mmCIF file of C-alpha atoms and ligand atoms in Angstrom:
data_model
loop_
_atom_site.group_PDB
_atom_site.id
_atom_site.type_symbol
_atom_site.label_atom_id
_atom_site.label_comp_id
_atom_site.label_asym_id
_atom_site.label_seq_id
_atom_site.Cartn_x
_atom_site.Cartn_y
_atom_site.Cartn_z
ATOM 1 C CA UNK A 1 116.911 12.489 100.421
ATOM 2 C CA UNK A 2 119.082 13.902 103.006
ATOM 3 C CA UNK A 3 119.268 13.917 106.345
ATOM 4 C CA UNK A 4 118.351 17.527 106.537
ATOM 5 C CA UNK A 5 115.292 16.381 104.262
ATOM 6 C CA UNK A 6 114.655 13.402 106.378
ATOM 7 C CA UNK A 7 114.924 15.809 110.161
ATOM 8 C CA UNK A 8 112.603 18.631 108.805
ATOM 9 C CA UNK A 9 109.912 16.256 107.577
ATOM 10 C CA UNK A 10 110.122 14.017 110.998
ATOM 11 C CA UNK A 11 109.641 17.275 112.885
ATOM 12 C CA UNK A 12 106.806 18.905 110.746
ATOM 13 C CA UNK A 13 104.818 15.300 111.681
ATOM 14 C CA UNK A 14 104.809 16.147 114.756
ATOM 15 C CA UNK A 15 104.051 19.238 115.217
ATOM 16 C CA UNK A 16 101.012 18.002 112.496
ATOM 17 C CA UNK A 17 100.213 15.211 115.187
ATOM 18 C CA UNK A 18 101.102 17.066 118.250
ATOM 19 C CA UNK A 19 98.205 20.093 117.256
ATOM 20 C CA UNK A 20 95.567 17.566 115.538
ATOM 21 C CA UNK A 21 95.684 15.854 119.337
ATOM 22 C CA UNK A 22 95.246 19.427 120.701
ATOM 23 C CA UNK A 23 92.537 20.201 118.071
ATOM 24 C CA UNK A 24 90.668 16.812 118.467
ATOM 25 C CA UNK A 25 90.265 16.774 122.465
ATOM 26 C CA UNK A 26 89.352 20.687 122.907
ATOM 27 C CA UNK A 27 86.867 20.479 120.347
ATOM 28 C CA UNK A 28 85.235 18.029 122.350
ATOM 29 C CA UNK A 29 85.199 19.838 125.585
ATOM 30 C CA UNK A 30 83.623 22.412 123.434
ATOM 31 C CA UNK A 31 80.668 20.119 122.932
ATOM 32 C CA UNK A 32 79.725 19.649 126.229
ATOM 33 C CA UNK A 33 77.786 23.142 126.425
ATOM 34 C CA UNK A 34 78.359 24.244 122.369
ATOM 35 C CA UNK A 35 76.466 23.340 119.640
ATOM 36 C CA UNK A 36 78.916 21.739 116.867
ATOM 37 C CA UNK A 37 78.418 25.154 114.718
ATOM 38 C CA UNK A 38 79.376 27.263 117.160
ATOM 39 C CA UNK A 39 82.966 26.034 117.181
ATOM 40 C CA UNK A 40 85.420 26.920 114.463
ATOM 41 C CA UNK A 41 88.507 25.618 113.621
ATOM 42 C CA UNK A 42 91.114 27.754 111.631
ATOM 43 C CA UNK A 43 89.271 30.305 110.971
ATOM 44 C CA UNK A 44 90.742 33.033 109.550
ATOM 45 C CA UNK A 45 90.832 36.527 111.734
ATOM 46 C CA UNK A 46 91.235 38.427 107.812
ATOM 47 C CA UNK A 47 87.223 37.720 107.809
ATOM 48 C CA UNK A 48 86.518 39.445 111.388
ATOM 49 C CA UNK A 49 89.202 42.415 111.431
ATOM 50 C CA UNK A 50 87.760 45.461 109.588
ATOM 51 C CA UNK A 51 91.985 45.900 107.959
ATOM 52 C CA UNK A 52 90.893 42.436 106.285
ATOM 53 C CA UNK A 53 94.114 41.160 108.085
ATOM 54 C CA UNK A 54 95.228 37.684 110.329
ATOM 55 C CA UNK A 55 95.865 34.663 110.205
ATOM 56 C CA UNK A 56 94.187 31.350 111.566
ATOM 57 C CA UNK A 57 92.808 31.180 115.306
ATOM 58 C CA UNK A 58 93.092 27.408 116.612
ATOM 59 C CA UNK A 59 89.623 27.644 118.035
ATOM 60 C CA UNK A 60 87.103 30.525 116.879
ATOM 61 C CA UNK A 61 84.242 30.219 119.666
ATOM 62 C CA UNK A 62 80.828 32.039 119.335
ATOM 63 C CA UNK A 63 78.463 31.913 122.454
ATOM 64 C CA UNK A 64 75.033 32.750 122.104
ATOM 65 C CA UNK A 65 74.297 33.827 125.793
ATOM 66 C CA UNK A 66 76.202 34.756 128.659
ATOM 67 C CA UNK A 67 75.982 31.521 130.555
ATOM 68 C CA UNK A 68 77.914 29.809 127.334
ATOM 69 C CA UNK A 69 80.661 32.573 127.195
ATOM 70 C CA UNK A 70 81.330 32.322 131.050
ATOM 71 C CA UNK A 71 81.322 28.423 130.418
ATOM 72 C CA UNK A 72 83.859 29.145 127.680
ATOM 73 C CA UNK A 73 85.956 31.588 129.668
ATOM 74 C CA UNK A 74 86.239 29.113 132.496
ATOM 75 C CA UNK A 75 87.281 25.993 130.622
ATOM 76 C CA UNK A 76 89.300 27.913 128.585
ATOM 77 C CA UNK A 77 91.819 29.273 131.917
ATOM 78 C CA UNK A 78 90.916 25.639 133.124
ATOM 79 C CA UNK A 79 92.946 23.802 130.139
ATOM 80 C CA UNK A 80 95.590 26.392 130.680
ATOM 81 C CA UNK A 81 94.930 27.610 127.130
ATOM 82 C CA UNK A 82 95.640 31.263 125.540
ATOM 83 C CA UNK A 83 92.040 33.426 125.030
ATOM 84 C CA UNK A 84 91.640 36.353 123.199
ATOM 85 C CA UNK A 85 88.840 38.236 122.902
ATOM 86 C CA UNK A 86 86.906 39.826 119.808
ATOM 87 C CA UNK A 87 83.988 42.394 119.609
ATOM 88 C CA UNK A 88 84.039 44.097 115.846
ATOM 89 C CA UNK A 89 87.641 43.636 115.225
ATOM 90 C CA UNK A 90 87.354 47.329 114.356
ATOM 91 C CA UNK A 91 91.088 48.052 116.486
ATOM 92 C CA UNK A 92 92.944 45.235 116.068
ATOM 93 C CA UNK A 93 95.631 44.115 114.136
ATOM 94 C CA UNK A 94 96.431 40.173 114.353
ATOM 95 C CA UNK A 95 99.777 38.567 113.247
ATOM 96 C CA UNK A 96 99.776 36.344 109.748
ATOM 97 C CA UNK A 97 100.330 33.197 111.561
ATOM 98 C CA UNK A 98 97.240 33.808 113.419
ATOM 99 C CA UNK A 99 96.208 33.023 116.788
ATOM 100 C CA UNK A 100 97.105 30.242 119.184
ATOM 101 C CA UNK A 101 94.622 29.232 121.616
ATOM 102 C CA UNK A 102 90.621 30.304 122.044
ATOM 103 C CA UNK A 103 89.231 33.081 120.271
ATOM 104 C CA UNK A 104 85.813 33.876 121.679
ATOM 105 C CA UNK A 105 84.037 36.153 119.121
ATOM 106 C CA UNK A 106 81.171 38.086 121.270
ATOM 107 C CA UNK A 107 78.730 39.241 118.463
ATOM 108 C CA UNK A 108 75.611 36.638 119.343
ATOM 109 C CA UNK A 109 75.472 38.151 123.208
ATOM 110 C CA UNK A 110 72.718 40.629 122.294
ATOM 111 C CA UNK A 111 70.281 42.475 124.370
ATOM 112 C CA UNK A 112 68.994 46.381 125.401
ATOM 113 C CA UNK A 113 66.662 47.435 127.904
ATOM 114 C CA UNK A 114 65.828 50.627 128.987
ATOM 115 C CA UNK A 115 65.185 51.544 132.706
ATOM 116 C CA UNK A 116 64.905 55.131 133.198
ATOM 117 C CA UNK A 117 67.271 56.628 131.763
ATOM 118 C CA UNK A 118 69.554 53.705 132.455
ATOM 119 C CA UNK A 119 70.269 51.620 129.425
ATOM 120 C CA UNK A 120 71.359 47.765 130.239
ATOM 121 C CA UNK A 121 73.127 46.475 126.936
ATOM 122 C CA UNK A 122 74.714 42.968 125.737
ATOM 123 C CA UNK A 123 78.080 43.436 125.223
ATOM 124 C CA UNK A 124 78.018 41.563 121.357
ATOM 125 C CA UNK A 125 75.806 44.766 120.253
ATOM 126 C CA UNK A 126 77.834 47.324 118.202
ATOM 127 C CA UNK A 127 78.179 51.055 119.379
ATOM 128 C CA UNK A 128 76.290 52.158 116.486
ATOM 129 C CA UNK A 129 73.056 50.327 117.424
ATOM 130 C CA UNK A 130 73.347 50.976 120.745
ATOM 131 C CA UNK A 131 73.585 54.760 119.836
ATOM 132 C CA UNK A 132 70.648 54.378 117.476
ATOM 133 C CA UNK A 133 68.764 52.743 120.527
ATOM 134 C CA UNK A 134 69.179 55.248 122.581
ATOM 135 C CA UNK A 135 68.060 57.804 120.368
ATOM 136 C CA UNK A 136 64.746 55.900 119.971
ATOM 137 C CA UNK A 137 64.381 55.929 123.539
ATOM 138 C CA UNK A 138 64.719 59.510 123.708
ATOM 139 C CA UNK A 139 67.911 59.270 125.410
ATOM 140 C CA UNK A 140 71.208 62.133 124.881
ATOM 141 C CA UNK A 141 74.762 61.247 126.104
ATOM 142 C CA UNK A 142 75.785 58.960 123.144
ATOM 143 C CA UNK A 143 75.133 61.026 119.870
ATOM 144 C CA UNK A 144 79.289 61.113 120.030
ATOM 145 C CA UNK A 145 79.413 57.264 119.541
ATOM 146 C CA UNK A 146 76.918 56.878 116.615
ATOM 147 C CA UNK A 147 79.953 56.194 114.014
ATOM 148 C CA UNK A 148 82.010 54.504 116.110
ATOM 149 C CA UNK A 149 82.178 50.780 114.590
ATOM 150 C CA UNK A 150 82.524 47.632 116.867
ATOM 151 C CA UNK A 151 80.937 46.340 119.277
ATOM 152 C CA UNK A 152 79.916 48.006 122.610
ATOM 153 C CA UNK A 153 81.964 45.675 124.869
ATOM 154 C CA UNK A 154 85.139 46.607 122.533
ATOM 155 C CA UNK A 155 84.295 50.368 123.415
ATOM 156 C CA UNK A 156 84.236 49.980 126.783
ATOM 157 C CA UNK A 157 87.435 47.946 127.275
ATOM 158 C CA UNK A 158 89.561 50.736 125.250
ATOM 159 C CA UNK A 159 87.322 53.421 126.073
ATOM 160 C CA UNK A 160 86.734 54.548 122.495
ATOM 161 C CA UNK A 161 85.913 58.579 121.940
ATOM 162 C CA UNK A 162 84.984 60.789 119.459
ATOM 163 C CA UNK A 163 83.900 64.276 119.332
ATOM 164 C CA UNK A 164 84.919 65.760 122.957
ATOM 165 C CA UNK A 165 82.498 62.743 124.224
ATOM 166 C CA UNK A 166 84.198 59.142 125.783
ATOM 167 C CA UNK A 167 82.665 55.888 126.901
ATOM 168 C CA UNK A 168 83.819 56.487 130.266
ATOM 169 C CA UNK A 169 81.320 59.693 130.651
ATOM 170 C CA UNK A 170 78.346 57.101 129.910
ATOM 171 C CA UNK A 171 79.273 53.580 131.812
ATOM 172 C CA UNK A 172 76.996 53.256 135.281
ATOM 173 C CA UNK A 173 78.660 49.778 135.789
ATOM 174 C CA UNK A 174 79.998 46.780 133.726
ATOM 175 C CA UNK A 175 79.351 43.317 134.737
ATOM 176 C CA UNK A 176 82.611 41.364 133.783
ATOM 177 C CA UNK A 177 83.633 36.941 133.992
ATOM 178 C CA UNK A 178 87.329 36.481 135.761
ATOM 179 C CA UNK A 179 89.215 33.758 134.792
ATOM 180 C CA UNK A 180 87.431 31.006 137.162
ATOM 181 C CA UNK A 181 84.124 32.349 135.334
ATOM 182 C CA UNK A 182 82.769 34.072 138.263
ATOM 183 C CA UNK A 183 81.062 37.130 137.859
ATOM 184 C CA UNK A 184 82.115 40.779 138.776
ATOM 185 C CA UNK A 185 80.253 44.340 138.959
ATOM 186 C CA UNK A 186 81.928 47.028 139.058
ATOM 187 C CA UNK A 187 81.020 50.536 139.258
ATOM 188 C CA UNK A 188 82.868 53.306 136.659
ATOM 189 C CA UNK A 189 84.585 54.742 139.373
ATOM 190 C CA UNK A 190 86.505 51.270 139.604
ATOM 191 C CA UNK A 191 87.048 51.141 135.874
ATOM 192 C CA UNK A 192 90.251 52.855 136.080
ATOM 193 C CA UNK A 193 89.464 54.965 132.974
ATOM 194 C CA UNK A 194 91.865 56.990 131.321
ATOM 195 C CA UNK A 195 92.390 58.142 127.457
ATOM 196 C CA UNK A 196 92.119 54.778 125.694
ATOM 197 C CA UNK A 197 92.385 52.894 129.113
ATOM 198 C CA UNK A 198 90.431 50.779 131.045
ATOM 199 C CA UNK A 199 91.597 48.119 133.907
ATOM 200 C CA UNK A 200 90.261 45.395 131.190
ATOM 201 C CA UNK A 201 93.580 46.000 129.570
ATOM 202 C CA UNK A 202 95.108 44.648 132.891
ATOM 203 C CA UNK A 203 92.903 42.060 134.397
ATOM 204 C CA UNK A 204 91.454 40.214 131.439
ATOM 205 C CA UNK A 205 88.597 39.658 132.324
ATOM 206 C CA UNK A 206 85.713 39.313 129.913
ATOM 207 C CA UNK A 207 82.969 42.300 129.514
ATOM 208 C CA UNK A 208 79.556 40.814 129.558
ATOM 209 C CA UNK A 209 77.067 43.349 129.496
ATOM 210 C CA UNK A 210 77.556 47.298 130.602
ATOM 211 C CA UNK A 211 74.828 49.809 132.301
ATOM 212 C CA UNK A 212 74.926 52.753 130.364
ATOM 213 C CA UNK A 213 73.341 56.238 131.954
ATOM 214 C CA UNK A 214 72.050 58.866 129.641
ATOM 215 C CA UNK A 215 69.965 62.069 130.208
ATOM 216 C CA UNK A 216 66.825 62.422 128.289
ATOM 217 C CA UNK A 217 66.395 64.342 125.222
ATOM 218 C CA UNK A 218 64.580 64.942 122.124
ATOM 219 C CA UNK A 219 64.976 62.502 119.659
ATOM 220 C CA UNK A 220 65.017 63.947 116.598
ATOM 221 C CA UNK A 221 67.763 66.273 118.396
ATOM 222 C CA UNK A 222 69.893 63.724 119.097
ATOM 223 C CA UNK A 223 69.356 62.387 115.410
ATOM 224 C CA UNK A 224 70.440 65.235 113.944
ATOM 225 C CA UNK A 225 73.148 65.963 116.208
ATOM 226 C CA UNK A 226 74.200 62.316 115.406
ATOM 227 C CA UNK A 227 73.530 63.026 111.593
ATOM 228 C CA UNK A 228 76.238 65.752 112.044
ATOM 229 C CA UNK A 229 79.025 63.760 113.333
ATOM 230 C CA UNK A 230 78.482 61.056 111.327
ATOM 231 C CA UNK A 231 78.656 63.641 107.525
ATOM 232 C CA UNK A 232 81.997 64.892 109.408
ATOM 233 C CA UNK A 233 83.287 61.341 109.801
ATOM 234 C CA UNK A 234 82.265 60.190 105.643
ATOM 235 C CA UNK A 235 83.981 63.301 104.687
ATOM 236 C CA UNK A 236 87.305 63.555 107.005
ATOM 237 C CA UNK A 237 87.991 60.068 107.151
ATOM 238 C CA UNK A 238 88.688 56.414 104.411
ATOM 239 C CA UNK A 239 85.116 54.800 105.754
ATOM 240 C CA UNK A 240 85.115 53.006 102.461
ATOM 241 C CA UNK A 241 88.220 51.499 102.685
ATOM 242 C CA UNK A 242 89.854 48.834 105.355
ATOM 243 C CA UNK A 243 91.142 50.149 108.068
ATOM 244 C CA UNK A 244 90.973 50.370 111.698
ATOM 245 C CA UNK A 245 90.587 53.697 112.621
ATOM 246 C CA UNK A 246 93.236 56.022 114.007
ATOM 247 C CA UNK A 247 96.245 53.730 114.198
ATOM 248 C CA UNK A 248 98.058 55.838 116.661
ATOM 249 C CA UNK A 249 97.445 57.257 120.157
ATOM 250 C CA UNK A 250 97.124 61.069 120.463
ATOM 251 C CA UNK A 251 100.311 61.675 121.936
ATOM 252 C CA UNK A 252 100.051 65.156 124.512
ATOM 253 C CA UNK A 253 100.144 68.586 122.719
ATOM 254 C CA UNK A 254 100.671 66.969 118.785
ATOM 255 C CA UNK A 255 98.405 65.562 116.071
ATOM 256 C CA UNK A 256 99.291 62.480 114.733
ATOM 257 C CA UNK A 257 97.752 62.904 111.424
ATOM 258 C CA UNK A 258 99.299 66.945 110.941
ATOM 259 C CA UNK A 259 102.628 65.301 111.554
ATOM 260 C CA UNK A 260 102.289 62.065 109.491
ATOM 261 C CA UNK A 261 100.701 64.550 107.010
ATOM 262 C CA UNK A 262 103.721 67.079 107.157
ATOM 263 C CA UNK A 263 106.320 64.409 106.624
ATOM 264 C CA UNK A 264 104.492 63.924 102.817
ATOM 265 C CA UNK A 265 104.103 60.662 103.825
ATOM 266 C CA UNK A 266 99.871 60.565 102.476
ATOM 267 C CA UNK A 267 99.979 57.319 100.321
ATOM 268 C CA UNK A 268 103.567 56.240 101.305
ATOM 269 C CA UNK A 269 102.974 52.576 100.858
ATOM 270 C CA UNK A 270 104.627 49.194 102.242
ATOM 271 C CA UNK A 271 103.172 46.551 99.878
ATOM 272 C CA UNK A 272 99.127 47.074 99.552
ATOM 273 C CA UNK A 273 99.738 49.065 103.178
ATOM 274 C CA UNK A 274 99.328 52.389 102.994
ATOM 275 C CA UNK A 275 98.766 56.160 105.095
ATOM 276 C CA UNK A 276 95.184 57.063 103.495
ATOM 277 C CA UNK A 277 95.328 59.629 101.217
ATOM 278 C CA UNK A 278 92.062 61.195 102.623
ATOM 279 C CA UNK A 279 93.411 61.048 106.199
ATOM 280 C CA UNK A 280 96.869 60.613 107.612
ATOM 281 C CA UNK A 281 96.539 59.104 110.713
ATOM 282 C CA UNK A 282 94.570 56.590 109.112
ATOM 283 C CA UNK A 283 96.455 53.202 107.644
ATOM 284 C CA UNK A 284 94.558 51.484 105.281
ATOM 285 C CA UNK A 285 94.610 48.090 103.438
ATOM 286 C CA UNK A 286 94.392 48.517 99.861
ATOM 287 C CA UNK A 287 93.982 44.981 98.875
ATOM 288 C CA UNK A 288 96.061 42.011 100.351
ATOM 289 C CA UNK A 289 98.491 43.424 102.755
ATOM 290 C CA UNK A 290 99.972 41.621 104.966
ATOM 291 C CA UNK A 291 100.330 41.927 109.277
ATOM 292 C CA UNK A 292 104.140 42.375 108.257
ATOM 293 C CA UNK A 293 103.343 45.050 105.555
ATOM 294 C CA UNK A 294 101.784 47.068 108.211
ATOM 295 C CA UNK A 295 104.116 46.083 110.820
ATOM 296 C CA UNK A 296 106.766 47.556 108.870
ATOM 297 C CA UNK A 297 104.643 50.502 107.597
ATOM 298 C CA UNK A 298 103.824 51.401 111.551
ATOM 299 C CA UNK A 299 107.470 51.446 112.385
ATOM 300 C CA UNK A 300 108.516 53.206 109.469
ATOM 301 C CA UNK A 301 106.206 55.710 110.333
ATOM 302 C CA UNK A 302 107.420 55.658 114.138
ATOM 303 C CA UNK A 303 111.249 55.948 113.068
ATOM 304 C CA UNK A 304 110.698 58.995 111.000
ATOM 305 C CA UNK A 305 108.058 60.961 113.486
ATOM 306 C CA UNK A 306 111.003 60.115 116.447
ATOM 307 C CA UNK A 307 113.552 61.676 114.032
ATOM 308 C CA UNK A 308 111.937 64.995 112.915
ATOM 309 C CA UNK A 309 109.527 65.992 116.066
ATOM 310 C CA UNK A 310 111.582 63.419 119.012
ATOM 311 C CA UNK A 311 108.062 61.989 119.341
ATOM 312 C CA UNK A 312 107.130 58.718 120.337
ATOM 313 C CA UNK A 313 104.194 57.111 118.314
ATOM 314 C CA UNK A 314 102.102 54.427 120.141
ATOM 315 C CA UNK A 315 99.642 52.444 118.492
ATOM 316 C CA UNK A 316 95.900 52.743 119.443
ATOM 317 C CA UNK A 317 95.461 49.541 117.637
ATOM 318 C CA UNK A 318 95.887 46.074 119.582
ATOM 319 C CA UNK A 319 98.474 43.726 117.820
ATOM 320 C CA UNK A 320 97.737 40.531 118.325
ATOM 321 C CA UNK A 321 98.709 36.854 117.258
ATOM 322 C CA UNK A 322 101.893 34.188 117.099
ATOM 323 C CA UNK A 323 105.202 36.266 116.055
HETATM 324 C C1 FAD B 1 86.577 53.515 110.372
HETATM 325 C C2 FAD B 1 86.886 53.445 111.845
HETATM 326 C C3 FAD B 1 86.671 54.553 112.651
HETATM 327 C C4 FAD B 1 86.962 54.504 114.024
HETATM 328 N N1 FAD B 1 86.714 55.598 114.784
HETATM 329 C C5 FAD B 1 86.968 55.556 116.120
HETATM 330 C C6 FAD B 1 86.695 56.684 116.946
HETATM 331 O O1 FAD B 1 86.193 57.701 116.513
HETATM 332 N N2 FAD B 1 86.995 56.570 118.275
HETATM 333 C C7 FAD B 1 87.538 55.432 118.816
HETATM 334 O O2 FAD B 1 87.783 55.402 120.025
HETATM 335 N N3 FAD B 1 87.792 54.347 118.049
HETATM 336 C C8 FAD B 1 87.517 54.378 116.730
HETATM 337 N N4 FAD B 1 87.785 53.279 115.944
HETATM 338 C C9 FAD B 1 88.358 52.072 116.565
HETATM 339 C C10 FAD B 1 87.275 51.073 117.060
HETATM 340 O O3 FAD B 1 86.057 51.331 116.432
HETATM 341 C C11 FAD B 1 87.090 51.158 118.578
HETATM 342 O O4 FAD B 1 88.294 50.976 119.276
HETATM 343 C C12 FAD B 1 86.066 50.121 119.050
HETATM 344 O O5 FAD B 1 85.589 50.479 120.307
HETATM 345 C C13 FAD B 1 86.617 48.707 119.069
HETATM 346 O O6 FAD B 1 85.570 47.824 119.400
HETATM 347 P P1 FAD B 1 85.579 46.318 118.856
HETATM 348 O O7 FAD B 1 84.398 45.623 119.401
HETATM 349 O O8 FAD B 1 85.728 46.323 117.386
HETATM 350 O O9 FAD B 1 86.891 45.775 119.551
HETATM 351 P P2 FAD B 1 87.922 44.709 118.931
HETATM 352 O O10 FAD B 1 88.684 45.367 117.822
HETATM 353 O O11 FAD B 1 87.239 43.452 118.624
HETATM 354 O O12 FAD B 1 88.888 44.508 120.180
HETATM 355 C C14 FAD B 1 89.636 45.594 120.687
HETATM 356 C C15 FAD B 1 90.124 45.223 122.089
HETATM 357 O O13 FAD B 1 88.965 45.141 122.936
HETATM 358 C C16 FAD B 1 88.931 43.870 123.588
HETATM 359 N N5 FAD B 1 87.528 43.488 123.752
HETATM 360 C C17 FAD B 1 86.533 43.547 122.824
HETATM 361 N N6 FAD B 1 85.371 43.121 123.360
HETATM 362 C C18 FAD B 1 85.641 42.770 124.646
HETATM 363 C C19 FAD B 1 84.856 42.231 125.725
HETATM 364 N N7 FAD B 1 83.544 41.963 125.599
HETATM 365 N N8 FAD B 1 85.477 41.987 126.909
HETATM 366 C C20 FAD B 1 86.806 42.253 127.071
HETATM 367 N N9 FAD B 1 87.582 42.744 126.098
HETATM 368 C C21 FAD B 1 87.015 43.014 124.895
HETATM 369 C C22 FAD B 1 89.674 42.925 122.648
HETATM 370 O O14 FAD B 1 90.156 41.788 123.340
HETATM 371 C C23 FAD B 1 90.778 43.842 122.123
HETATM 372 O O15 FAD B 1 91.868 43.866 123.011
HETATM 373 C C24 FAD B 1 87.485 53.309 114.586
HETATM 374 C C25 FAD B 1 87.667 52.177 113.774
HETATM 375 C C26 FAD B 1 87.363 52.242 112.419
HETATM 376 C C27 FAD B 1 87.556 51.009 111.572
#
C-alpha cells in the first residue's frame, strides 16, 4: 500500500466518523417531539422531485402538524444546521450528492376550511386539491391553478401562474415560522410579489398555512372552465413524462420555448436529459439522468440562446444541493 493509499483511506474514516457523530446526535434531538418514522436518514430527493433527480438529504423530516414543523424549524437554526424546504418537488432540481443538513418535507400539514369566501388552507395540500376544493365550495378565482402540481405552500413561495391568473391575485395573508420558530402574518400587500417572486425567496422563512380569497361562482362553471385548462395543458405540454415544468423564466418580450424551438434543439439530448419533443421549454428526464446531465443541458441551452437572440436564460427551477 502506499502512502497515497494509506492518506486517502485515513481521511475517508473520518469523514465516515465525523458524519455518523453528526447523524447519531441530531437524530436524537429529533426524538424529543418526532416519532422515530418521521425521521429519515439518506433519503434520496430522486423519490420526491417530479425530474426523478437528487441525491441523499442527511436528515429527511416530515411533521404532521404545525406545532412539529415550527419545533423542527427552530432546532434546526438552533444547531446551526442547513434547512431546505420541500412541498411537491414539482420546481426543483437538487445536486447528485444530495443535500446537507435538514430537509423538512411539508406534505402531512393538511387542512381547508371555508369562511365566506375566504379559504384557510394547510400549506402540505397540493394546488390541485385546493383548486378542486374550492370548486366544491362554489368558489371562482383558482380555476387557473387546477393543473398546477405541488403543493400550495410551494405556489405561494414562487408565486406559480398559469393562464393570465397568479397566486398573488388569490393570497389574503400567509402565516409563516422565522428562524427562532416564531410565528408571522403577513398580509399580500407585504408579500413582495412579483413574476415568480415572493419575499420567501429572501427571508426563509417557512410557509405554514395561507388565506386564500375567492369570489363565488357556479360550480359546475368553474369545473368546466377548469376542465378547459387542464385538456390545454395534456395536449401542449410532456405531463407523462418527468419533468418540472417550464425550466426557464419568461424573459420580457420573448418565448422561451419559440426560441429553444427555433434553434432545432426539440430532443437535443445530454445523456437521458432532454428538451421535450412535445414542448420546448420543457426539459425532461427520460430515464436516469443525472443533476449534471441537466446541468450541462441548461447551460448548453443558455450558451446558444445568448449567442443567436443576446438573451439571457434564467431558470424558473430552484437548484439545490452540495456542488
Ligand atoms: C408538469 C408541470 C407543470 C407545471 N406547470 C406550472 C405552471 O403552469 N405554472 C407554474 O407557476 N409552475 C408550474 N410548474 C412548476 C411547479 O408546479 C410550481 O412551481 C409549484 O408551485 C411548486 O410547488 P412545490 O410544492 O412542488 O414546490 P417545491 O418544488 O417543493 O419547492 C419549490 C420552492 O418552494 C419552496 N417551498 C415549498 N414549500 C414551501 C413552504 N411551505 N415554505 C417555504 N418555502 C417553500 C422550496 O423551498 C423551493 O425553494 C409545473 C411543474 C410541472 C412538473
Amino acid at each position: 500500500m502506499t502512502i497515497a493509499d494509506t492518506l486517502f483511506i485515513m481521511s475517508r474514516d473520518l469523514i465516515a466518523q465525523r458524519k455518523g457523530y453528526f447523524m447519531t446526535n441530531y437524530r436524537k434531538l429529533f426524538t424529543y417531539f418526532l416519532r422515530d418514522d418521521q425521521i429519515h436518514e439518506d433519503e434520496l430527493m430522486s423519490q420526491h422531485t417530479t425530474f426523478g433527480i437528487g441525491g441523499p438529504a442527511d436528515y429527511f423530516i416530515t411533521p404532521e402538524t404545525e406545532k412539529e414543523l415550527q419545533q423542527v424549524v427552530s432546532i434546526t437554526y438552533q444547531e446551526g444546521l442547513p434547512l431546505f424546504v420541500l412541498g411537491g418537488g414539482a420546481n426543483l432540481l437538487v445536486r447528485d450528492k444530495g443535500v446537507r443538513g435538514v430537509v423538512i418535507y411539508t406534505g402531512g400539514i393538511r387542512g381547508i376550511e371555508k369562511e365566506g369566501n375566504l379559504l384557510h388552507v394547510a400549506s402540505g395540500m397540493s394546488t390541485c386539491s385546493v383548486a378542486q376544493a374550492a370548486c366544491r365550495y362554489g368558489l371562482s378565482g383558482m380555476e387557473f391553478a387546477a393543473g398546477i402540481p405541488g403543493s400550495i405552500g410551494g405556489a405561494v413561495y414562487m408565486n406559480a401562474g398559469a393562464y393570465d391568473g397568479e397566486i398573488s391575485q388569490i393570497v389574503e395573508s400567509v402565516i409563516s415560522c422565522n428562524q427562532k420558530g416564531e410565528l408571522v402574518k403577513r398580509n399580500n400587500e407585504n408579500i413582495c410579489y412579483r413574476y415568480r417572486h415572493s419575499i420567501f425567496m429572501e427571508n426563509q422563512e417557512v410557509i405554514l398555512s395561507i388565506v386564500l380569497k375567492l369570489v363565488p361562482g357556479v360550480a359546475k362553471d368553474i369545473k368546466a372552465q377548469m376542465d378547459e385548462f387542464n385538456h390545454r395543458r395534456r395536449t401542449k405540454q410532456p405531463l407523462e413524462k418527468k419533468s418540472a415544468g417550464s425550466t426557464f423564466k419568461r424573459p420580457e418580450g420573448h418565448f422561451v420555448g419559440q426560441m429553444i424551438e427555433e434553434l432545432e434543439l426539440k430532443g437535443f439530448s445530454v445523456g437521458d436529459a432532454q428538451v421535450s419533443e412535445k414542448h420546448a421549454g420543457f426539459l425532461i428526464n427520460n430515464g436516469k439522468a443525472s443533476c449534471a446531465d441537466m446541468l450541462q443541458l441548461i447551460s448548453e441551452i443558455q450558451r446558444r440562446v445568448r449567442e443567436k437572440y443576446h438573451v439571457e436564460l434564467n431558470p424558473e427551477i430552484q437548484i439545490i444541493g452540495e456542488e
